[in-house]
Amino acid sequence: MLAKPCSLAILHPRLPSCTRQVFLSNFQFLIPAHSRYRSSLSAAAQSPLDGGAGAGGGRTGALSPPPVTDEVAQKIDVNPPKGTRDFPPEEMRLRNWLFHNFREVSRLSGFEEVDFPVLESEALFIRKAGEEIRDQLYCFEDRGNRRVALRPELTPSLARLVIQKGKSVPFPLKWFAVGQCWRYERMTRGRRREHYQWNMDIIGVPEVTAEAELMSSIVTFFKKVGISSSDVGFKVSSRKVLQEVLGSYSVPEILFGKVCIIIDKIEKIPIDDIKNELKLVGISEVAAEELLQVLSIKSLEKLEEVLGGAGEAISDLKQLFSLAEKFGYSDWIQFDASVVRGLAYYTGIVFEGFDREGKLRAICGGGRYDKLLSTFGGDDLPACGFGFGDAVIIELLKEKGLLPDLNQQVENIVCALDKKLQGAAASVATKLREKGQTVDLVLESKPLKWVFKRAARINAQRLILVGLSEWQRGMVSVKILASGEQNEVELANLE
Ligand code: HAM
């Protein structure tokens, strides 16, 4: 079998090493052993991503383009690259339904939709705090020797756009986005290498009302899809809690992001390793002990006892809980000091949505990030937002039996009863479509039995048959499929 041009594109050695690796692990190639191609492929297969480590650092070598040759034969694996998904119609219907709900909920609160490129400059995602997300970056050099990356999240792009717009936009900005993100993650239930995220962000509001408003939108979404506060809750804390503890030990502010990233690993690595890492960045043993103690606090009253009532952490959190009551979602939220979040840029309230049965990873997460813009050279603006993935929520809806029944629905099926009438049937279809009716036009000569089967499969309400004698009289035959009632309708009156 000869290689087709499209398969050569897939195998192009100039593809980023990380991208190539994903392809390579998922395609079975039948490549002649003597082919030059094979050697560049095996070199590519030894990319640092193989072991899952150092994903971000894998630079592409200067591989020459593949020779265009007819001798490359291959048989492709029909599965998409590991961790990615196809969306055949039934999956696409579900995705559209989900995104429709994301969009509806965002618009209910007056948010405007924005989008950014999936491919961004790598520099946008390189932060100094040692976040996991940095090591999971799909990054490579493009043909113009620019370091680029597939976005792992939307927030840095949003920050970039806010800086670019400067003062030309009216604040506060209330923006939402639904976009695909890429992370070279270890695959677990609800965690993939490609996922879609719904984000809502408010830029320009320093008050906790913004966080409260965002959480209210998430609750609205959950209710809309049938999820209640007995299924899902939010754990809420504030990074200012950590800041206050560190401040009392005179830990320099510059270490703050790093400490948060270390603390965020508490449930993933042994506590001694956490203490060690804290020590390595210069946190004293006593400070580390106190930090860890504070992080185990699960009530706001207890936190107030430990920190005293005067600090911003307590006052922000109290205000949030009081607003939650007014918004009507206080049964959804609980204080939990262990919520820190794994991204370095958060500066205040942080929150995570979790399933109360504890079977799944975080459903969504967000918080305040008032200092992100200056890390990109812009002027800081108060900002907060959240990201809500498409994968965990679908798992949860499945668990709860809440997935909607989404069948294909086309209002009309139009069929010519004679090959010579296919043009006539096409004109009927056009007429109906112009009136906003959806039409599945039968494109070949098919027996009526086949047409009825298809009509049932697409849940058509009407079958419109174009037969010779009716057509000559300017009529078509219209059958209402639910009742079986059939009438001749004048073309001019067809609605
Ligand atoms: P994040 O916690 O990294 O935050 O991701 C937000 C959500 O995206 C997660 O709670 C989860 O639903 C989903 N998610 C993340 N990684 C994956 C994955 N590998 N597979 C499936 N789903 C995933 C952020 O990304 C922040 N930028 C959110 C934000 C917006 N903060 C402020 N504004």
Short mmCIF file of N, CA and C in Angstrom, two decimals, residues 301-411:
data_model
loop_
_atom_site.label_atom_id
_atom_site.label_comp_id
_atom_site.label_asym_id
_atom_site.label_seq_id
_atom_site.Cartn_x
_atom_site.Cartn_y
_atom_site.Cartn_z
N GLU A 301 -14.64 29.87 62.16
CA GLU A 301 -14.53 30.32 63.56
C GLU A 301 -13.17 29.94 64.12
N LYS A 302 -12.78 28.69 63.84
CA LYS A 302 -11.49 28.20 64.34
C LYS A 302 -10.35 29.02 63.71
N LEU A 303 -10.49 29.30 62.42
CA LEU A 303 -9.45 30.08 61.74
C LEU A 303 -9.33 31.46 62.38
N GLU A 304 -10.48 32.04 62.71
CA GLU A 304 -10.48 33.37 63.32
C GLU A 304 -9.78 33.31 64.68
N GLU A 305 -10.01 32.20 65.39
CA GLU A 305 -9.35 32.01 66.69
C GLU A 305 -7.82 32.01 66.50
N VAL A 306 -7.37 31.30 65.45
CA VAL A 306 -5.93 31.15 65.25
C VAL A 306 -5.29 32.43 64.68
N LEU A 307 -5.96 33.03 63.68
CA LEU A 307 -5.36 34.20 63.02
C LEU A 307 -5.72 35.52 63.69
N GLY A 308 -6.79 35.51 64.47
CA GLY A 308 -7.32 36.79 64.97
C GLY A 308 -8.25 37.36 63.92
N GLY A 309 -9.20 38.18 64.32
CA GLY A 309 -10.24 38.61 63.38
C GLY A 309 -9.88 39.77 62.49
N ALA A 310 -8.68 40.35 62.68
CA ALA A 310 -8.41 41.63 62.03
C ALA A 310 -7.97 41.52 60.57
N GLY A 311 -7.43 40.39 60.19
CA GLY A 311 -6.81 40.29 58.85
C GLY A 311 -7.80 40.26 57.70
N GLU A 312 -7.24 40.46 56.50
CA GLU A 312 -8.08 40.47 55.29
C GLU A 312 -8.64 39.09 54.98
N ALA A 313 -7.88 38.05 55.31
CA ALA A 313 -8.34 36.69 54.98
C ALA A 313 -9.70 36.44 55.60
N ILE A 314 -9.79 36.70 56.89
CA ILE A 314 -11.05 36.45 57.61
C ILE A 314 -12.16 37.35 57.08
N SER A 315 -11.85 38.63 56.88
CA SER A 315 -12.93 39.54 56.48
C SER A 315 -13.42 39.19 55.06
N ASP A 316 -12.51 38.84 54.15
CA ASP A 316 -12.94 38.42 52.79
C ASP A 316 -13.83 37.19 52.86
N LEU A 317 -13.38 36.22 53.65
CA LEU A 317 -14.13 34.95 53.69
C LEU A 317 -15.50 35.15 54.33
N LYS A 318 -15.53 35.97 55.38
CA LYS A 318 -16.82 36.24 56.02
C LYS A 318 -17.77 36.91 55.05
N GLN A 319 -17.22 37.86 54.29
CA GLN A 319 -18.07 38.56 53.32
C GLN A 319 -18.58 37.60 52.25
N LEU A 320 -17.71 36.70 51.84
CA LEU A 320 -18.13 35.74 50.81
C LEU A 320 -19.27 34.85 51.32
N PHE A 321 -19.12 34.37 52.55
CA PHE A 321 -20.17 33.49 53.10
C PHE A 321 -21.48 34.24 53.29
N SER A 322 -21.36 35.51 53.67
CA SER A 322 -22.58 36.28 53.86
C SER A 322 -23.24 36.55 52.50
N LEU A 323 -22.44 36.85 51.47
CA LEU A 323 -23.01 37.06 50.13
C LEU A 323 -23.64 35.77 49.58
N ALA A 324 -22.99 34.66 49.88
CA ALA A 324 -23.52 33.37 49.40
C ALA A 324 -24.93 33.15 49.93
N GLU A 325 -25.14 33.60 51.15
CA GLU A 325 -26.47 33.47 51.74
C GLU A 325 -27.48 34.31 50.96
N LYS A 326 -27.07 35.53 50.66
CA LYS A 326 -27.97 36.43 49.92
C LYS A 326 -28.24 35.90 48.51
N PHE A 327 -27.17 35.40 47.85
CA PHE A 327 -27.36 34.83 46.51
C PHE A 327 -28.22 33.55 46.58
N GLY A 328 -28.20 32.90 47.75
CA GLY A 328 -29.00 31.70 47.93
C GLY A 328 -28.25 30.40 47.66
N TYR A 329 -26.92 30.42 47.85
CA TYR A 329 -26.20 29.15 47.65
C TYR A 329 -25.30 28.76 48.83
N SER A 330 -25.67 29.20 50.05
CA SER A 330 -24.76 28.91 51.16
C SER A 330 -24.66 27.41 51.47
N ASP A 331 -25.70 26.65 51.08
CA ASP A 331 -25.60 25.19 51.30
C ASP A 331 -24.60 24.53 50.35
N TRP A 332 -24.08 25.26 49.39
CA TRP A 332 -23.12 24.68 48.45
C TRP A 332 -21.68 24.88 48.91
N ILE A 333 -21.44 25.85 49.83
CA ILE A 333 -20.03 26.18 50.09
C ILE A 333 -19.59 25.89 51.52
N GLN A 334 -18.35 25.52 51.66
CA GLN A 334 -17.78 25.27 52.98
C GLN A 334 -16.34 25.78 53.02
N PHE A 335 -15.95 26.22 54.20
CA PHE A 335 -14.57 26.68 54.33
C PHE A 335 -13.65 25.47 54.48
N ASP A 336 -12.54 25.48 53.81
CA ASP A 336 -11.54 24.41 53.96
C ASP A 336 -10.17 25.01 53.66
N ALA A 337 -9.39 25.20 54.72
CA ALA A 337 -8.10 25.90 54.56
C ALA A 337 -7.12 25.13 53.67
N SER A 338 -7.38 23.84 53.44
CA SER A 338 -6.42 23.07 52.64
C SER A 338 -6.51 23.39 51.15
N VAL A 339 -7.55 24.11 50.74
CA VAL A 339 -7.65 24.48 49.31
C VAL A 339 -6.67 25.63 49.03
N VAL A 340 -5.70 25.35 48.21
CA VAL A 340 -4.67 26.35 47.89
C VAL A 340 -4.64 26.60 46.39
N ARG A 341 -4.85 25.52 45.62
CA ARG A 341 -4.81 25.51 44.15
C ARG A 341 -3.39 25.51 43.61
N GLY A 342 -3.25 24.81 42.48
CA GLY A 342 -1.91 24.54 41.97
C GLY A 342 -1.31 25.58 41.05
N LEU A 343 -1.97 26.72 40.91
CA LEU A 343 -1.41 27.74 40.03
C LEU A 343 -0.85 28.88 40.86
N ALA A 344 0.31 29.36 40.44
CA ALA A 344 1.04 30.31 41.29
C ALA A 344 0.36 31.66 41.40
N TYR A 345 -0.47 32.03 40.40
CA TYR A 345 -0.90 33.42 40.34
C TYR A 345 -2.03 33.84 41.26
N TYR A 346 -2.66 32.91 41.96
CA TYR A 346 -3.77 33.32 42.82
C TYR A 346 -3.28 34.13 44.02
N THR A 347 -4.08 35.13 44.40
CA THR A 347 -3.63 36.02 45.49
C THR A 347 -4.65 36.13 46.63
N GLY A 348 -5.89 35.71 46.41
CA GLY A 348 -6.92 35.89 47.44
C GLY A 348 -7.80 34.67 47.58
N ILE A 349 -9.11 34.88 47.53
CA ILE A 349 -10.06 33.75 47.63
C ILE A 349 -9.74 32.71 46.57
N VAL A 350 -9.76 31.45 46.96
CA VAL A 350 -9.63 30.34 46.01
C VAL A 350 -10.75 29.35 46.28
N PHE A 351 -11.21 28.68 45.26
CA PHE A 351 -12.28 27.70 45.47
C PHE A 351 -12.19 26.55 44.48
N GLU A 352 -12.76 25.44 44.90
CA GLU A 352 -12.79 24.26 44.03
C GLU A 352 -14.13 23.56 44.18
N GLY A 353 -14.70 23.13 43.08
CA GLY A 353 -15.95 22.37 43.11
C GLY A 353 -15.61 20.88 43.21
N PHE A 354 -16.28 20.17 44.10
CA PHE A 354 -15.98 18.74 44.26
C PHE A 354 -17.27 17.94 44.35
N ASP A 355 -17.20 16.64 43.98
CA ASP A 355 -18.39 15.79 44.12
C ASP A 355 -18.40 15.22 45.52
N ARG A 356 -19.54 15.25 46.16
CA ARG A 356 -19.59 14.89 47.58
C ARG A 356 -19.30 13.42 47.83
N GLU A 357 -19.45 12.58 46.79
CA GLU A 357 -19.11 11.16 46.97
C GLU A 357 -17.60 10.94 46.90
N GLY A 358 -16.88 11.95 46.50
CA GLY A 358 -15.41 11.88 46.47
C GLY A 358 -14.85 10.93 45.43
N LYS A 359 -15.61 10.67 44.37
CA LYS A 359 -15.14 9.71 43.37
C LYS A 359 -14.30 10.38 42.27
N LEU A 360 -14.48 11.68 42.12
CA LEU A 360 -13.88 12.35 40.95
C LEU A 360 -12.88 13.43 41.34
N ARG A 361 -12.05 13.83 40.38
CA ARG A 361 -11.14 14.96 40.59
C ARG A 361 -11.95 16.25 40.63
N ALA A 362 -11.30 17.38 40.91
CA ALA A 362 -12.01 18.66 41.00
C ALA A 362 -12.85 18.91 39.74
N ILE A 363 -14.07 19.39 39.96
CA ILE A 363 -14.96 19.65 38.82
C ILE A 363 -14.63 21.01 38.21
N CYS A 364 -14.28 21.93 39.05
CA CYS A 364 -13.94 23.27 38.57
C CYS A 364 -13.09 23.95 39.64
N GLY A 365 -12.48 25.05 39.28
CA GLY A 365 -11.67 25.75 40.28
C GLY A 365 -11.34 27.15 39.82
N GLY A 366 -11.13 28.01 40.79
CA GLY A 366 -10.79 29.37 40.41
C GLY A 366 -10.38 30.20 41.60
N GLY A 367 -10.32 31.49 41.39
CA GLY A 367 -9.94 32.37 42.48
C GLY A 367 -9.52 33.74 41.98
N ARG A 368 -9.00 34.50 42.91
CA ARG A 368 -8.58 35.87 42.62
C ARG A 368 -7.10 35.89 42.23
N TYR A 369 -6.80 36.65 41.19
CA TYR A 369 -5.40 36.75 40.75
C TYR A 369 -5.07 38.21 40.40
N ASP A 370 -4.90 39.01 41.44
CA ASP A 370 -4.74 40.46 41.25
C ASP A 370 -3.37 40.87 40.72
N LYS A 371 -2.41 39.92 40.69
CA LYS A 371 -1.04 40.34 40.31
C LYS A 371 -0.55 39.70 39.02
N LEU A 372 -1.44 39.02 38.31
CA LEU A 372 -0.97 38.30 37.11
C LEU A 372 -0.52 39.25 36.00
N LEU A 373 -1.24 40.32 35.83
CA LEU A 373 -0.94 41.20 34.69
C LEU A 373 0.47 41.77 34.75
N SER A 374 0.92 42.09 35.96
CA SER A 374 2.26 42.69 36.05
C SER A 374 3.34 41.66 35.74
N THR A 375 3.05 40.37 35.90
CA THR A 375 4.07 39.38 35.54
C THR A 375 4.28 39.35 34.03
N PHE A 376 3.32 39.90 33.27
CA PHE A 376 3.47 40.00 31.81
C PHE A 376 3.85 41.43 31.39
N GLY A 377 4.21 42.25 32.37
CA GLY A 377 4.65 43.61 32.04
C GLY A 377 3.51 44.62 31.96
N GLY A 378 2.29 44.20 32.31
CA GLY A 378 1.17 45.14 32.29
C GLY A 378 0.97 45.78 33.65
N ASP A 379 -0.02 46.69 33.71
CA ASP A 379 -0.38 47.26 35.02
C ASP A 379 -1.36 46.31 35.67
N ASP A 380 -1.14 46.05 36.95
CA ASP A 380 -2.04 45.12 37.63
C ASP A 380 -3.45 45.65 37.70
N LEU A 381 -4.39 44.71 37.61
CA LEU A 381 -5.81 45.04 37.75
C LEU A 381 -6.41 43.94 38.62
N PRO A 382 -7.35 44.30 39.48
CA PRO A 382 -7.99 43.24 40.26
C PRO A 382 -8.71 42.28 39.31
N ALA A 383 -8.56 40.98 39.57
CA ALA A 383 -9.12 40.00 38.64
C ALA A 383 -9.48 38.72 39.37
N CYS A 384 -10.55 38.09 38.95
CA CYS A 384 -10.83 36.75 39.45
C CYS A 384 -11.64 35.98 38.42
N GLY A 385 -11.61 34.66 38.54
CA GLY A 385 -12.29 33.85 37.54
C GLY A 385 -12.23 32.38 37.92
N PHE A 386 -12.81 31.57 37.04
CA PHE A 386 -12.72 30.13 37.27
C PHE A 386 -12.62 29.39 35.95
N GLY A 387 -12.15 28.15 36.05
CA GLY A 387 -12.13 27.24 34.90
C GLY A 387 -12.96 26.02 35.26
N PHE A 388 -13.73 25.55 34.29
CA PHE A 388 -14.65 24.44 34.54
C PHE A 388 -14.50 23.50 33.34
N GLY A 389 -13.95 22.32 33.57
CA GLY A 389 -13.66 21.40 32.47
C GLY A 389 -14.89 20.66 31.98
N ASP A 390 -14.78 20.11 30.76
CA ASP A 390 -15.93 19.37 30.21
C ASP A 390 -15.92 17.90 30.58
N ALA A 391 -14.78 17.40 31.08
CA ALA A 391 -14.67 15.95 31.25
C ALA A 391 -15.26 15.46 32.58
N VAL A 392 -14.91 16.11 33.67
CA VAL A 392 -15.38 15.62 34.99
C VAL A 392 -16.90 15.77 35.10
N ILE A 393 -17.43 16.86 34.60
CA ILE A 393 -18.88 17.08 34.71
C ILE A 393 -19.65 16.00 33.95
N ILE A 394 -19.12 15.58 32.80
CA ILE A 394 -19.80 14.52 32.05
C ILE A 394 -19.77 13.22 32.85
N GLU A 395 -18.62 12.94 33.48
CA GLU A 395 -18.52 11.75 34.34
C GLU A 395 -19.56 11.82 35.46
N LEU A 396 -19.68 12.98 36.06
CA LEU A 396 -20.61 13.16 37.17
C LEU A 396 -22.06 12.99 36.70
N LEU A 397 -22.38 13.59 35.58
CA LEU A 397 -23.75 13.48 35.05
C LEU A 397 -24.08 12.02 34.73
N LYS A 398 -23.07 11.30 34.24
CA LYS A 398 -23.24 9.86 33.96
C LYS A 398 -23.56 9.13 35.25
N GLU A 399 -22.70 9.37 36.28
CA GLU A 399 -22.87 8.75 37.60
C GLU A 399 -24.27 8.94 38.14
N LYS A 400 -24.79 10.16 37.96
CA LYS A 400 -26.08 10.54 38.56
C LYS A 400 -27.25 10.22 37.64
N GLY A 401 -26.98 9.63 36.50
CA GLY A 401 -28.06 9.34 35.53
C GLY A 401 -28.69 10.61 34.99
N LEU A 402 -27.90 11.65 34.86
CA LEU A 402 -28.46 12.95 34.44
C LEU A 402 -28.09 13.34 33.00
N LEU A 403 -27.47 12.40 32.29
CA LEU A 403 -27.11 12.75 30.91
C LEU A 403 -28.40 12.90 30.10
N PRO A 404 -28.52 13.95 29.33
CA PRO A 404 -29.75 14.13 28.57
C PRO A 404 -29.84 13.15 27.40
N ASP A 405 -31.06 12.88 26.98
CA ASP A 405 -31.28 12.03 25.82
C ASP A 405 -31.23 12.92 24.60
N LEU A 406 -30.17 12.88 23.87
CA LEU A 406 -30.04 13.81 22.75
C LEU A 406 -30.02 13.04 21.43
N ASN A 407 -31.15 13.09 20.74
CA ASN A 407 -31.19 12.40 19.45
C ASN A 407 -31.11 13.42 18.34
N GLN A 408 -30.70 12.90 17.19
CA GLN A 408 -30.71 13.81 16.04
C GLN A 408 -32.16 14.20 15.74
N GLN A 409 -32.37 15.42 15.40
CA GLN A 409 -33.73 15.86 15.07
C GLN A 409 -33.71 16.74 13.84
N VAL A 410 -34.36 16.24 12.79
CA VAL A 410 -34.51 17.03 11.57
C VAL A 410 -36.03 17.10 11.33
N GLU A 411 -36.55 18.29 11.11
CA GLU A 411 -38.01 18.41 11.05
C GLU A 411 -38.63 17.67 9.86
#
